[in-house]
Amino acid sequence: MRKTLHFLSGIPRSGSTVLAAILNQHPDVHVSTTSGLVHALDGLANTWHSGPLLLDKDPDHKQLAASMRGVIDNFYEGTDKPVIIDKSRGWPIPIIMQAMGVVLERPPRIIATVRSIPDCAASFVRVAKPEDLDKFIYDGQLMDHLKAAYISLQEGWQAAPENFLIVEYEDLLSDPKEVLERISEFLSLSPHEWDLNSIDGDPVKEDDENLHGYAGMHDIKPKLARQHTQHPRDVLKDHYYSFCQPEFWLPTPRTVPELHDLDMQLAASKMGNFEEGWRLAQKMAAEIPNDHRAAYNRGWYYLRQGKIQEGYRLMDRGRIAGVFGNKAPDAPTGPWDGHTKATVLLNLEGGLGDQIHQIRYAKHIAERAGRCVVACTGPLASILKDVAGVSAIVQHEAAFGIYHDCWVQGMSAVVPLGFELEDISGVPYVRKPFSIRGQRMRIGLRWQGSSRFENDHNKKFPYELMFEAVKGFDADFISLQRDEAVEDRPFWVREVPLNTWEDTRQAIASCDLVISACTSVAHLAGAMGVETWVVTPIMPYFLFAMEGDKTPYYDSVTLFRQEVFGVWDHPFDKVHEALKSFFPAKEAAE
């Protein structure tokens, strides 16, 4: 018997389990527990032709659709009900809905249970009863699951709202009969008398303890009723505002994201209003001292003031909130205390520029501990292996396999070392290879890093401003740009090999001057001691937070700072003027 397939999805903790148990009362309906069917179909499609899209122009789309339909029939062969409602968070994904439309030869029908996001988050907390609320919210998979489900459903709803029947959790509690009538009409079910006082939850019960780490997450009461009246703000405390996301399924959302001091501080900092940003940092330190994002932001301001140890300690709390550094290395060891003799793994983290900066601490760790091994992104290994203090170097993925007694996270190495501003050195530490130079000055240009970081940190500027600032000076210009934006290279900027980081190091070594956005190339040039000019946004990278045009981390680096948010003319005017001094006898022909 070919069965009719429908779907149940939605936002976690919004009533999908209790609704599934109620719908299972219908003699024609079987509602699954959280199912793996969507993953089985996705795996089949990807194995078939590297993607789940079923397009008419694909010559095999009919055969693939038939095969997927066969998987569905076999999946539910042992179920004797004619109507199947498969439960999974994956069904609203637009590309999955498109595929199922082809397989079923009709638009998929998805029941989506929804609820305000703060209520869902608070429900997770009530069930899990975590001892450490901050850790549960920041590190727990459940909150990531909640956020991913919200985004997935939003994308599906925006792509094809006609595929959905939205069921509000509050409506299910206040008027369940009306909700069930709407569902019956949506799925063309025969009339049925529902018993809301004897709900059998066993068929939809799941192994929560093994699957999620918390027992009872899908347990339901036999009688449909509200289980609590506590406001989510009382449960989530300082985290409440971060869960305030609009109900996209409503014409007028009830939950509007709240403007928090953190948002105001970030806006002030991005605009260069550091006085207001610092005022808000102090305010939040007094009012919400346990908020790790606020502590992280406050750390940036301490670094700006030259209070290195205090700044890094505060920024290190950003790890808990997922806004600073990476996870601890995959190894059964613990952190180094800063003085014990041991083999210490220096785990470099963040972007490539971050890692090039952090390798400087290998020398200091080796001096104190006796031996320092390093884990880094693979392509960097060849240029970092001969840095002072490094006794061995491996890729991050191999960190577990290299012997070490303890580890240090690269971004926070200053903390166990106990460094203050006077301990920071700007002397070069990456070897500068020999390079044969011509008679003319050589200048290397790098006008963009990864677009994701560029946009996130407001670092992207109009490339023509850099090109106009340097054009016409009596120099050979080479491109240090690779991957993104290479096509924007002017014809008078020569290409050089940049296939590996060894190539890039050699190219930088051939330069008398490197002019760059805030990128990994700028860090490498500074670490090699090459004269480097870095154009930074008004709110700069934390290594460049201190005022002035110099940084304690690289003696050869000069900073050209944006002065007005969104306006980049001024720093490039300064670059142009500085080049006139750099070429005292050979000013540009203008």
PDB file of C-alpha atoms in Angstrom, residues 243-365:
ATOM      1  CA  PHE A 243      17.014  35.230  22.381  1.00  0.00           C
ATOM      2  CA  CYS A 244      14.566  37.985  21.436  1.00  0.00           C
ATOM      3  CA  GLN A 245      13.976  37.147  17.791  1.00  0.00           C
ATOM      4  CA  PRO A 246      10.860  38.176  15.857  1.00  0.00           C
ATOM      5  CA  GLU A 247       8.077  35.714  15.077  1.00  0.00           C
ATOM      6  CA  PHE A 248       8.539  35.834  11.303  1.00  0.00           C
ATOM      7  CA  TRP A 249       5.328  33.853  10.769  1.00  0.00           C
ATOM      8  CA  LEU A 250       3.211  36.722  12.123  1.00  0.00           C
ATOM      9  CA  PRO A 251       2.297  39.933  10.263  1.00  0.00           C
ATOM     10  CA  THR A 252       3.310  41.860  13.395  1.00  0.00           C
ATOM     11  CA  PRO A 253       5.868  39.991  15.527  1.00  0.00           C
ATOM     12  CA  ARG A 254       5.248  39.958  19.266  1.00  0.00           C
ATOM     13  CA  THR A 255       8.893  39.598  20.262  1.00  0.00           C
ATOM     14  CA  VAL A 256      11.081  42.453  19.132  1.00  0.00           C
ATOM     15  CA  PRO A 257      14.847  42.286  19.666  1.00  0.00           C
ATOM     16  CA  GLU A 258      15.696  44.527  22.583  1.00  0.00           C
ATOM     17  CA  LEU A 259      18.335  47.228  22.298  1.00  0.00           C
ATOM     18  CA  HIS A 260      20.856  46.305  24.957  1.00  0.00           C
ATOM     19  CA  ASP A 261      23.841  48.212  26.323  1.00  0.00           C
ATOM     20  CA  LEU A 262      26.038  45.742  24.429  1.00  0.00           C
ATOM     21  CA  ASP A 263      24.431  46.781  21.154  1.00  0.00           C
ATOM     22  CA  MET A 264      24.823  50.455  22.014  1.00  0.00           C
ATOM     23  CA  GLN A 265      28.449  49.926  22.994  1.00  0.00           C
ATOM     24  CA  LEU A 266      29.234  48.106  19.755  1.00  0.00           C
ATOM     25  CA  ALA A 267      27.588  50.861  17.728  1.00  0.00           C
ATOM     26  CA  ALA A 268      29.523  53.535  19.620  1.00  0.00           C
ATOM     27  CA  SER A 269      32.819  51.665  19.182  1.00  0.00           C
ATOM     28  CA  LYS A 270      32.308  51.081  15.461  1.00  0.00           C
ATOM     29  CA  MET A 271      31.667  54.800  15.021  1.00  0.00           C
ATOM     30  CA  GLY A 272      34.828  55.660  16.959  1.00  0.00           C
ATOM     31  CA  ASN A 273      33.012  57.069  19.982  1.00  0.00           C
ATOM     32  CA  PHE A 274      35.350  55.355  22.417  1.00  0.00           C
ATOM     33  CA  GLU A 275      34.466  57.620  25.313  1.00  0.00           C
ATOM     34  CA  GLU A 276      30.851  56.431  25.184  1.00  0.00           C
ATOM     35  CA  GLY A 277      31.968  52.843  24.605  1.00  0.00           C
ATOM     36  CA  TRP A 278      34.133  52.941  27.729  1.00  0.00           C
ATOM     37  CA  ARG A 279      31.317  54.512  29.761  1.00  0.00           C
ATOM     38  CA  LEU A 280      29.044  51.640  28.762  1.00  0.00           C
ATOM     39  CA  ALA A 281      31.805  49.124  29.507  1.00  0.00           C
ATOM     40  CA  GLN A 282      32.058  50.417  33.075  1.00  0.00           C
ATOM     41  CA  LYS A 283      28.272  50.497  33.435  1.00  0.00           C
ATOM     42  CA  MET A 284      27.947  46.857  32.369  1.00  0.00           C
ATOM     43  CA  ALA A 285      30.849  45.817  34.602  1.00  0.00           C
ATOM     44  CA  ALA A 286      28.802  47.075  37.551  1.00  0.00           C
ATOM     45  CA  GLU A 287      25.376  45.873  36.408  1.00  0.00           C
ATOM     46  CA  ILE A 288      26.118  42.565  34.642  1.00  0.00           C
ATOM     47  CA  PRO A 289      29.580  41.463  35.828  1.00  0.00           C
ATOM     48  CA  ASN A 290      28.915  37.848  34.807  1.00  0.00           C
ATOM     49  CA  ASP A 291      28.075  38.646  31.184  1.00  0.00           C
ATOM     50  CA  HIS A 292      30.989  37.218  29.196  1.00  0.00           C
ATOM     51  CA  ARG A 293      30.319  39.187  26.014  1.00  0.00           C
ATOM     52  CA  ALA A 294      30.370  42.409  28.013  1.00  0.00           C
ATOM     53  CA  ALA A 295      33.623  41.288  29.671  1.00  0.00           C
ATOM     54  CA  TYR A 296      35.139  40.526  26.261  1.00  0.00           C
ATOM     55  CA  ASN A 297      34.226  43.981  24.953  1.00  0.00           C
ATOM     56  CA  ARG A 298      35.600  45.556  28.129  1.00  0.00           C
ATOM     57  CA  GLY A 299      38.869  43.716  27.552  1.00  0.00           C
ATOM     58  CA  TRP A 300      39.322  45.514  24.222  1.00  0.00           C
ATOM     59  CA  TYR A 301      39.119  48.836  26.052  1.00  0.00           C
ATOM     60  CA  TYR A 302      41.714  47.744  28.600  1.00  0.00           C
ATOM     61  CA  LEU A 303      44.038  46.798  25.741  1.00  0.00           C
ATOM     62  CA  ARG A 304      43.419  50.242  24.298  1.00  0.00           C
ATOM     63  CA  GLN A 305      44.620  51.686  27.613  1.00  0.00           C
ATOM     64  CA  GLY A 306      47.768  49.526  27.538  1.00  0.00           C
ATOM     65  CA  LYS A 307      46.595  47.274  30.385  1.00  0.00           C
ATOM     66  CA  ILE A 308      47.640  44.104  28.622  1.00  0.00           C
ATOM     67  CA  GLN A 309      47.195  41.443  31.309  1.00  0.00           C
ATOM     68  CA  GLU A 310      43.802  42.683  32.459  1.00  0.00           C
ATOM     69  CA  GLY A 311      42.638  43.160  28.882  1.00  0.00           C
ATOM     70  CA  TYR A 312      43.548  39.651  27.786  1.00  0.00           C
ATOM     71  CA  ARG A 313      42.013  38.090  30.887  1.00  0.00           C
ATOM     72  CA  LEU A 314      38.719  39.797  30.100  1.00  0.00           C
ATOM     73  CA  MET A 315      38.859  38.968  26.399  1.00  0.00           C
ATOM     74  CA  ASP A 316      39.545  35.347  27.320  1.00  0.00           C
ATOM     75  CA  ARG A 317      36.053  35.221  28.828  1.00  0.00           C
ATOM     76  CA  GLY A 318      34.764  35.728  25.298  1.00  0.00           C
ATOM     77  CA  ARG A 319      35.598  32.056  24.703  1.00  0.00           C
ATOM     78  CA  ILE A 320      32.627  31.091  26.851  1.00  0.00           C
ATOM     79  CA  ALA A 321      30.375  33.247  24.666  1.00  0.00           C
ATOM     80  CA  GLY A 322      31.956  31.925  21.470  1.00  0.00           C
ATOM     81  CA  VAL A 323      33.289  35.325  20.343  1.00  0.00           C
ATOM     82  CA  PHE A 324      37.031  34.855  20.962  1.00  0.00           C
ATOM     83  CA  GLY A 325      39.471  32.171  19.925  1.00  0.00           C
ATOM     84  CA  ASN A 326      38.805  28.521  19.190  1.00  0.00           C
ATOM     85  CA  LYS A 327      37.884  25.503  21.255  1.00  0.00           C
ATOM     86  CA  ALA A 328      40.574  23.835  23.347  1.00  0.00           C
ATOM     87  CA  PRO A 329      42.747  21.339  21.429  1.00  0.00           C
ATOM     88  CA  ASP A 330      41.388  17.832  21.063  1.00  0.00           C
ATOM     89  CA  ALA A 331      43.718  16.325  23.652  1.00  0.00           C
ATOM     90  CA  PRO A 332      43.336  14.715  27.101  1.00  0.00           C
ATOM     91  CA  THR A 333      45.593  17.288  28.761  1.00  0.00           C
ATOM     92  CA  GLY A 334      44.934  20.520  30.625  1.00  0.00           C
ATOM     93  CA  PRO A 335      46.083  24.142  30.392  1.00  0.00           C
ATOM     94  CA  TRP A 336      49.615  25.204  31.327  1.00  0.00           C
ATOM     95  CA  ASP A 337      49.984  27.300  34.482  1.00  0.00           C
ATOM     96  CA  GLY A 338      52.721  29.549  33.124  1.00  0.00           C
ATOM     97  CA  HIS A 339      55.692  28.245  35.129  1.00  0.00           C
ATOM     98  CA  THR A 340      55.727  24.419  35.393  1.00  0.00           C
ATOM     99  CA  LYS A 341      58.490  22.623  33.492  1.00  0.00           C
ATOM    100  CA  ALA A 342      56.713  20.584  30.828  1.00  0.00           C
ATOM    101  CA  THR A 343      56.231  19.967  27.150  1.00  0.00           C
ATOM    102  CA  VAL A 344      53.652  22.612  26.257  1.00  0.00           C
ATOM    103  CA  LEU A 345      51.435  22.569  23.172  1.00  0.00           C
ATOM    104  CA  LEU A 346      50.941  26.108  21.857  1.00  0.00           C
ATOM    105  CA  ASN A 347      47.628  25.825  20.037  1.00  0.00           C
ATOM    106  CA  LEU A 348      47.521  28.635  17.476  1.00  0.00           C
ATOM    107  CA  GLU A 349      43.981  29.800  16.782  1.00  0.00           C
ATOM    108  CA  GLY A 350      41.830  32.219  14.822  1.00  0.00           C
ATOM    109  CA  GLY A 351      42.708  33.329  11.316  1.00  0.00           C
ATOM    110  CA  LEU A 352      46.068  32.951   9.612  1.00  0.00           C
ATOM    111  CA  GLY A 353      47.186  36.413  10.691  1.00  0.00           C
ATOM    112  CA  ASP A 354      46.231  35.613  14.268  1.00  0.00           C
ATOM    113  CA  GLN A 355      48.376  32.483  14.163  1.00  0.00           C
ATOM    114  CA  ILE A 356      51.349  34.312  12.660  1.00  0.00           C
ATOM    115  CA  HIS A 357      51.108  36.753  15.569  1.00  0.00           C
ATOM    116  CA  GLN A 358      50.754  34.065  18.257  1.00  0.00           C
ATOM    117  CA  ILE A 359      53.814  32.035  17.224  1.00  0.00           C
ATOM    118  CA  ARG A 360      55.941  34.763  18.868  1.00  0.00           C
ATOM    119  CA  TYR A 361      55.063  33.293  22.273  1.00  0.00           C
ATOM    120  CA  ALA A 362      56.739  29.933  21.525  1.00  0.00           C
ATOM    121  CA  LYS A 363      60.083  31.418  22.547  1.00  0.00           C
ATOM    122  CA  HIS A 364      58.825  32.578  25.943  1.00  0.00           C
ATOM    123  CA  ILE A 365      56.975  29.323  26.632  1.00  0.00           C
TER     124      ILE A 365
END
